[in-house]
Short mmCIF file of C-alpha atoms in Angstrom, two decimals:
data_model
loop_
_atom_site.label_atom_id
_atom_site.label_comp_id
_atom_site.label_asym_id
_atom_site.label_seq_id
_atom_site.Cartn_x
_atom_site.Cartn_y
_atom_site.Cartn_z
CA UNK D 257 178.23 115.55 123.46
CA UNK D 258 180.80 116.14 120.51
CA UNK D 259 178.25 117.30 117.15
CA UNK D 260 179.92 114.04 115.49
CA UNK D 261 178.77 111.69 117.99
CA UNK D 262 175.17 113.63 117.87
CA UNK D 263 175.02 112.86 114.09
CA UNK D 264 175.74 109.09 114.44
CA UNK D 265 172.81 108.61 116.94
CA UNK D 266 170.59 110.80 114.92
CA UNK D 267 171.55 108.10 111.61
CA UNK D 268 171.07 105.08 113.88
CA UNK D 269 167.18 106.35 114.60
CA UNK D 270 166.47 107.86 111.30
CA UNK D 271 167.33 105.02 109.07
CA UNK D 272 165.62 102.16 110.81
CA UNK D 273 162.18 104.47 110.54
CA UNK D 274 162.88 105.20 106.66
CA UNK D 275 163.27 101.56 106.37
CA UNK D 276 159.94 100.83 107.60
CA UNK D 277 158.59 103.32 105.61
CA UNK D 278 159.73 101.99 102.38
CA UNK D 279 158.33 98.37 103.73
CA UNK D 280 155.50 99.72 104.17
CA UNK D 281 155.22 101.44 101.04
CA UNK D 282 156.31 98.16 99.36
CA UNK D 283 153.54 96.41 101.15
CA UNK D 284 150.89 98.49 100.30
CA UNK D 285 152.18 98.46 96.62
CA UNK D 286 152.13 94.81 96.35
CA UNK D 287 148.40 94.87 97.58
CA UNK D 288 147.36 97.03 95.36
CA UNK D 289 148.99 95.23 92.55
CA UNK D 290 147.17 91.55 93.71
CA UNK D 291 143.78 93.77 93.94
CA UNK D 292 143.85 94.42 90.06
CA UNK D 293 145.21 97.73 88.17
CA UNK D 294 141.89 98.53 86.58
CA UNK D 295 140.18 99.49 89.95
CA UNK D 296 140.98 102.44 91.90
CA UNK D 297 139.55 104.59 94.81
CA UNK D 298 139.91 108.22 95.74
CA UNK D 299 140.99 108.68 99.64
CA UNK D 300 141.88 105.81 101.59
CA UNK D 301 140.01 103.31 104.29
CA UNK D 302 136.75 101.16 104.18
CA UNK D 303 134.68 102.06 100.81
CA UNK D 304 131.84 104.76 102.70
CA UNK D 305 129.12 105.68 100.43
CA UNK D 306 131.07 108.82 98.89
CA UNK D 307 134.29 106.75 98.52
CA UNK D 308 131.79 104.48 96.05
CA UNK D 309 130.43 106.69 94.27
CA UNK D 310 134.43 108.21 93.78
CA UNK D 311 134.90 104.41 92.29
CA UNK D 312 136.69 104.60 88.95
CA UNK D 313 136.48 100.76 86.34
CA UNK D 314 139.01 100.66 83.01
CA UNK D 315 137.63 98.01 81.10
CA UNK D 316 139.80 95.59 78.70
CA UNK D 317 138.26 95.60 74.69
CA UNK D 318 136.93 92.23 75.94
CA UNK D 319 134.99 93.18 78.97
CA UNK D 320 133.35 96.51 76.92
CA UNK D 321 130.79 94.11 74.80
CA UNK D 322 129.13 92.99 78.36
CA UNK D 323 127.61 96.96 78.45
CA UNK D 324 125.95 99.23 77.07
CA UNK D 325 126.43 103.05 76.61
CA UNK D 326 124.37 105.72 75.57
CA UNK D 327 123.50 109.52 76.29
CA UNK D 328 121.37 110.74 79.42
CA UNK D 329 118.15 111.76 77.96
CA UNK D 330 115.22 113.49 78.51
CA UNK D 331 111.76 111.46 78.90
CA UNK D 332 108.24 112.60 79.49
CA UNK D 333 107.21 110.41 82.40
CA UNK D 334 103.08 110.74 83.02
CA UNK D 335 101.65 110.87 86.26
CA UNK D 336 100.00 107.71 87.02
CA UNK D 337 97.86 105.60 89.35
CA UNK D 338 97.42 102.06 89.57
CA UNK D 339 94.83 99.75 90.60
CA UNK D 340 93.51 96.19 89.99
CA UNK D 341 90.30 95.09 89.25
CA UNK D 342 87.98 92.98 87.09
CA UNK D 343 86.69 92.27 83.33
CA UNK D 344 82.61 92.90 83.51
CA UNK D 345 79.33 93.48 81.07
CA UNK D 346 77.30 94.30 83.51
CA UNK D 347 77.33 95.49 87.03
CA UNK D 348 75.08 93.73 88.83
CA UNK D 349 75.72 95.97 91.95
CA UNK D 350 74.45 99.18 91.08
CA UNK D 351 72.08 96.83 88.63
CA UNK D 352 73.78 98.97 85.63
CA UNK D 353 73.26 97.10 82.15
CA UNK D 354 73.80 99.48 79.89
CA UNK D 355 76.28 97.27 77.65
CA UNK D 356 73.36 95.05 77.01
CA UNK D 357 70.02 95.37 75.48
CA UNK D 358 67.44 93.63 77.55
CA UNK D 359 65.43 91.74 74.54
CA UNK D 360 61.61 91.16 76.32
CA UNK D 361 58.43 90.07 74.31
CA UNK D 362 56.43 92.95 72.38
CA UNK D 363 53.20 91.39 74.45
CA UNK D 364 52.37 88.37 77.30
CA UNK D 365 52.90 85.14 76.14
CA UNK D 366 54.86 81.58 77.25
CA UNK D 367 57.77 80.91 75.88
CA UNK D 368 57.59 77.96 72.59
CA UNK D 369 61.02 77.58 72.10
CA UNK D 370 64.56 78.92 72.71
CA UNK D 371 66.77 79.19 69.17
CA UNK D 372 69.81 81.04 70.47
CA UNK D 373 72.38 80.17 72.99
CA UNK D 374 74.16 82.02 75.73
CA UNK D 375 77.38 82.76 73.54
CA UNK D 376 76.14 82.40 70.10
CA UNK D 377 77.11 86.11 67.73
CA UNK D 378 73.95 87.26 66.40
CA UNK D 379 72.66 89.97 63.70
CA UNK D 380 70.24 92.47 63.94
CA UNK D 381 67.01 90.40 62.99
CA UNK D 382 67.75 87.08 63.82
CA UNK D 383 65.34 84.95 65.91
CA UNK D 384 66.27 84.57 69.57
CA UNK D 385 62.97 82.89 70.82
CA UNK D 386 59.39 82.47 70.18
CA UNK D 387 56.05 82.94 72.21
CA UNK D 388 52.64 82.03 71.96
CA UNK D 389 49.55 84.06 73.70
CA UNK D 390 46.63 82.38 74.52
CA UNK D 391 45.02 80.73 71.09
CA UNK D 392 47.50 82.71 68.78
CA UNK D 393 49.90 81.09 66.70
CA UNK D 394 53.72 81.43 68.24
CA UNK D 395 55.65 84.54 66.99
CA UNK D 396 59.33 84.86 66.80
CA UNK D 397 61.10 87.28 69.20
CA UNK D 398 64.47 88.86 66.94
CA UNK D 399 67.17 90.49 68.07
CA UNK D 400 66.98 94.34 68.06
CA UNK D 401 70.47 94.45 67.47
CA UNK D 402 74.42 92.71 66.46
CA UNK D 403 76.22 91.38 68.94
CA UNK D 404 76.69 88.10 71.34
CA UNK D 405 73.83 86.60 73.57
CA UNK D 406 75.04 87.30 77.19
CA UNK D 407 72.03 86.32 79.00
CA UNK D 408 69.26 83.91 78.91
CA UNK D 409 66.44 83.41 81.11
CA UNK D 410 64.33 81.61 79.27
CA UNK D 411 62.74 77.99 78.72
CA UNK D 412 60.09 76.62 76.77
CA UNK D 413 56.46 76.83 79.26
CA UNK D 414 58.09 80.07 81.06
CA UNK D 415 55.61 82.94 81.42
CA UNK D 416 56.91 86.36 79.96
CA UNK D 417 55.84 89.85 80.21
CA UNK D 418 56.92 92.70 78.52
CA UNK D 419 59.67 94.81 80.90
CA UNK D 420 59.60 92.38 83.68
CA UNK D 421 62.56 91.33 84.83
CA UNK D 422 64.95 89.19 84.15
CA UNK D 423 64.07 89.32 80.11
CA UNK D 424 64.14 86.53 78.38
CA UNK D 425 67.34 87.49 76.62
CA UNK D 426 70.08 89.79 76.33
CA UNK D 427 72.39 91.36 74.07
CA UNK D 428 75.44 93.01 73.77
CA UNK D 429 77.95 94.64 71.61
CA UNK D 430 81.03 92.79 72.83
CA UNK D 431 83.41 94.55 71.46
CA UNK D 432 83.56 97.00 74.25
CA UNK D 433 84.15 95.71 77.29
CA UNK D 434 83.98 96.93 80.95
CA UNK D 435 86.51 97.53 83.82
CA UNK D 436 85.13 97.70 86.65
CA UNK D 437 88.25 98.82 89.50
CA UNK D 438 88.48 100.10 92.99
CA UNK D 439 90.65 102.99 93.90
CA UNK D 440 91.41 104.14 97.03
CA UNK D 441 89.62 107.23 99.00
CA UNK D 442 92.49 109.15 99.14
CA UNK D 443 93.27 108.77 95.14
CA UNK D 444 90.06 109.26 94.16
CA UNK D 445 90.22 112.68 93.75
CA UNK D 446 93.06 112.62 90.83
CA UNK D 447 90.29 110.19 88.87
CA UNK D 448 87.78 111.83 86.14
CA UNK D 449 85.46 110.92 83.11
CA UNK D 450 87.06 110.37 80.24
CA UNK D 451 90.98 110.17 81.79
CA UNK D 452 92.46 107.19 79.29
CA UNK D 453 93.20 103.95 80.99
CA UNK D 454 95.58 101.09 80.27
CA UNK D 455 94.09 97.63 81.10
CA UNK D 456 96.53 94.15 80.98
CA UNK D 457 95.07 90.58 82.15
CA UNK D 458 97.27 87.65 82.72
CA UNK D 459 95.74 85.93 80.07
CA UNK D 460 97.22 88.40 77.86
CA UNK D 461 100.51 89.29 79.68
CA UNK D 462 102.68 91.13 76.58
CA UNK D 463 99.01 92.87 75.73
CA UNK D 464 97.74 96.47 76.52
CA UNK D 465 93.69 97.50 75.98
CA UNK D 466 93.18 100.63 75.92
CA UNK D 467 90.03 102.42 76.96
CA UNK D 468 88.89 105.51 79.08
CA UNK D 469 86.78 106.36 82.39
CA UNK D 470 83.09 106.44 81.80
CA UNK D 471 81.79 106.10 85.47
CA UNK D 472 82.86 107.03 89.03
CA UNK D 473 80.61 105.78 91.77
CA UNK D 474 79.47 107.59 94.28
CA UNK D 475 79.54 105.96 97.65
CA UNK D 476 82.72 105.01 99.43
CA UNK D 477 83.29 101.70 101.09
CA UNK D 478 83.26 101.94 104.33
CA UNK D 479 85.32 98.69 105.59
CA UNK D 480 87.89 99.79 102.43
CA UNK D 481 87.56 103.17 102.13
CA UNK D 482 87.82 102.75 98.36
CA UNK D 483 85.61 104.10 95.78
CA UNK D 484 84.74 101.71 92.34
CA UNK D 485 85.42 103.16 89.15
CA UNK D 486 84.16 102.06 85.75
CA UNK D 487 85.73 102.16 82.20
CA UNK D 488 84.98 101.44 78.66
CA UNK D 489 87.28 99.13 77.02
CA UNK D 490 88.03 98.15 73.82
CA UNK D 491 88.04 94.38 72.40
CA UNK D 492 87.49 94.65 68.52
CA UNK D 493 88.40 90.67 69.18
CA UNK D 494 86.14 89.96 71.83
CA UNK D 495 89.01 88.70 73.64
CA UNK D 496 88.12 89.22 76.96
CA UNK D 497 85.89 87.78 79.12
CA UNK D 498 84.10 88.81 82.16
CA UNK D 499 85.26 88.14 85.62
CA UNK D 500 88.53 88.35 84.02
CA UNK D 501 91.61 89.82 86.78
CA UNK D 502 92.83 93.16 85.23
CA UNK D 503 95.40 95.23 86.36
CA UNK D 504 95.03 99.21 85.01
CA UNK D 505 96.98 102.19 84.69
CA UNK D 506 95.84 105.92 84.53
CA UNK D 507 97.58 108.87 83.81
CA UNK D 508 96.29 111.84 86.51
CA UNK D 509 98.10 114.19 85.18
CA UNK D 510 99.99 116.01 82.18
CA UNK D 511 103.58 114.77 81.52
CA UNK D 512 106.80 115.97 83.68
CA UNK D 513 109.78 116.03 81.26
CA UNK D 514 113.13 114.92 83.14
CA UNK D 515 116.39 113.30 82.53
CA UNK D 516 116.28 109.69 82.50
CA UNK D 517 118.09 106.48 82.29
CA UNK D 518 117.23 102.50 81.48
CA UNK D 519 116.09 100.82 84.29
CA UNK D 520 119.47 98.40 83.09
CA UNK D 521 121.80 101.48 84.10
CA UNK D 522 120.40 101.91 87.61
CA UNK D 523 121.97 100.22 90.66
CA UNK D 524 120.65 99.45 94.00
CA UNK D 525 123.93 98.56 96.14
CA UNK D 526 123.44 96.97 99.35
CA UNK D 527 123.06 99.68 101.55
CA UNK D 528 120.43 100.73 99.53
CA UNK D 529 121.99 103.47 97.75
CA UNK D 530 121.29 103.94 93.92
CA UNK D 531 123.96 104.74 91.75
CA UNK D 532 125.08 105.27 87.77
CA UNK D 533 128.62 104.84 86.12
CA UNK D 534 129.29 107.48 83.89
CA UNK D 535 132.59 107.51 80.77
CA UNK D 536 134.38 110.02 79.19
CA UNK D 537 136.05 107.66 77.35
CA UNK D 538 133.96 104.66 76.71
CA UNK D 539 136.89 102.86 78.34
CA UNK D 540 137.16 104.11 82.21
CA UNK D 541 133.46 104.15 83.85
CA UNK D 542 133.09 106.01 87.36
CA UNK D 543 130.17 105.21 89.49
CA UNK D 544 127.75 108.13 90.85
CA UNK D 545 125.21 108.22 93.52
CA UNK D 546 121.72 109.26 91.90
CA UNK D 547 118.94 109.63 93.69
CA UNK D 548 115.92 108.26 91.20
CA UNK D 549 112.16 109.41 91.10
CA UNK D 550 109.35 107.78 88.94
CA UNK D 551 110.04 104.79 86.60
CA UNK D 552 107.68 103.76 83.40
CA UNK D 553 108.66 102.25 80.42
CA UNK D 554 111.48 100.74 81.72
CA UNK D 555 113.33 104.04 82.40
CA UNK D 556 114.24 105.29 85.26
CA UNK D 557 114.10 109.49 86.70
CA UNK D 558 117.00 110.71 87.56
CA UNK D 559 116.43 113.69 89.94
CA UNK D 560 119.88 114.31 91.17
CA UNK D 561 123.50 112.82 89.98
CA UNK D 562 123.43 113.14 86.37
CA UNK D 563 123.37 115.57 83.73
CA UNK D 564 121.66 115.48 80.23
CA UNK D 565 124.08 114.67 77.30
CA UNK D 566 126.41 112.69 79.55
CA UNK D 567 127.57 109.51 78.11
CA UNK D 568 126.07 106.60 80.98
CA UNK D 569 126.34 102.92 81.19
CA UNK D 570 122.54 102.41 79.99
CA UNK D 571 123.31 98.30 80.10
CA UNK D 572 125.21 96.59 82.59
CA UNK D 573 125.05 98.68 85.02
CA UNK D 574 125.22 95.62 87.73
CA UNK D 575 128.18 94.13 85.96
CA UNK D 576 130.17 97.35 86.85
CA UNK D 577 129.24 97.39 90.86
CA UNK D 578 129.29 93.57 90.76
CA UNK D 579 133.42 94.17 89.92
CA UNK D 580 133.81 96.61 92.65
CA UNK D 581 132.94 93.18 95.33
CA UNK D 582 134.91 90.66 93.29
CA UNK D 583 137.54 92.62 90.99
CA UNK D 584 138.06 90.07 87.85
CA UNK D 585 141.79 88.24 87.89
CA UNK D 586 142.52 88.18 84.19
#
């Protein structure tokens, strides 16, 4: 075959395979054009996990007020347990009182008359009952102390001794308050006198009281295999009342500085990944995996993913992924 002929077969294959190449091309152009200019992936193919986290946003001047940005920081994030329990004076199962004064009669006697009421706020010297012995006039019981009357066992006729149980009244100061929680056997050994406590109830959602361990019991359930803890609370207000469902929080151990980010920045995608977007720019956000730790405060650990001092979406964070699913049109 003459090198002239050769050359015209060789342009009769060649250009109908550039020609699809530049349809192609075209093709892919156009699609990328439909899909919006201010997304774009490194690498081709289905988005993998690395291809997301490759995932680069421009934002228009309108879109930028729907975030926030802000350096990654450092945060001191406390070791903590939780644990629910209750709102208490006294615990009646290891018959523990010692919130209350027990108020009995200085001698034998019945009972005359009752003055105070379960509830009522008393001072020191005021008259809580009075008693009569034998052919003796009635005397007047007081209280030994300031406080509220949380017990009464007593009615007019009733026969009263001195230190037998129940006494006729008692008092307490109520603006301490206990917390009486449970905590489970394999916790219990992070838990110690005098470790502070943070107590919430519902009927004071937005409200922390603040108090400290004063008792750890010593028996363990045996059908729970939890162990009951006890802590003094404060209520200057007398705000809370026993039997009350309280939720606490105590911090085990010191502080572990770390980088951190609002909880508002973090991103769990559907596969269950967490991830970040991060700016140079404050105009064009890229989105990083992270992998996250403890959370308090509403900020979030970052243990790997991030650096301190980068600028990070620290509001929105959602709005940026949710555009990677359904890119905006305008």
């Amino acid at each position: 075959m003459s090198e002239a002929k050769l050359s015209q077969l060789r342009a009769r294959v060649v250009v109908p395979i550039l020609a699809s190449v530049i349809a192609v091309s075209l093709l892919i152009s156009e699609r990328a054009r439909a899909a919006g200019p201010n997304i774009a992936f490194q690498g081709s193919g289905a988005i993998s996990n690395a291809s997301r986290a490759e995932a680069t946003i421009e934002l228009s001047p309108s879109q930028l007020p729907a975030i926030k940005i802000g350096p990654v920081e450092s945060y001191p994030f406390s070791i903590q347990k939780r644990g629910i329990g209750s709102i208490d004076f006294d615990n009646k199962l290891y018959f523990d009182n010692t919130l209350s004064i027990q108020v009995f009669p200085p001698r034998e006697g019945r009972i005359v008359k009752t003055i105070a009421e379960l509830g009522d706020e008393v001072q020191k010297g005021d008259p809580l009952y009075s008693i009569a012995t034998g052919n003796d006039p009635a005397f007047v019981v007081a209280s030994p102390a300031t406080g509220q009357v949380t017990s009464v066992n007593a009615a007019p006729g009733l026969f009263v001794q001195p230190g037998k149980v129940p006494a006729p009244y008692a008092i307490a100061n109520v603006s301490t308050k206990w917390m009486v929680g449970n905590v489970a056997e394999s916790d219990s050994p992070a838990f110690h006198i005098g470790q502070a406590v943070k107590v919430t109830v519902m009927a004071y959602p937005d409200r922390t009281f603040e108090g400290k361990i004063t008792k750890i019991y010593p028996t363990v359930d045996a059908s729970t295999h939890r162990v009951m803890i006890r802590a003094d609370v404060s209520d200057p207000k007398n705000e809370l009342r026993s039997g009350m469902l309280a939720e606490f929080v105590v911090r085990v151990q010191d502080a572990v500085e770390s980088i951190a980010l609002p909880a508002n920045g973090v991103v769990r995608e559907a596969d269950g990944t967490m991830t970040a977007w991060v700016t140079v720019d404050r105009h064009r956000f890229s989105q990083r995996l992270i992998k996250t730790g403890l959370r308090e405060e509403g900020r979030v650990q970052i243990l790997e993913g991030l650096h301190q001092g980068e600028l990070a979406v620290t509001d929105g964070g959602i709005f940026l992924s949710n555009m990677l699913e359904a890119p905006p049109t305008d």
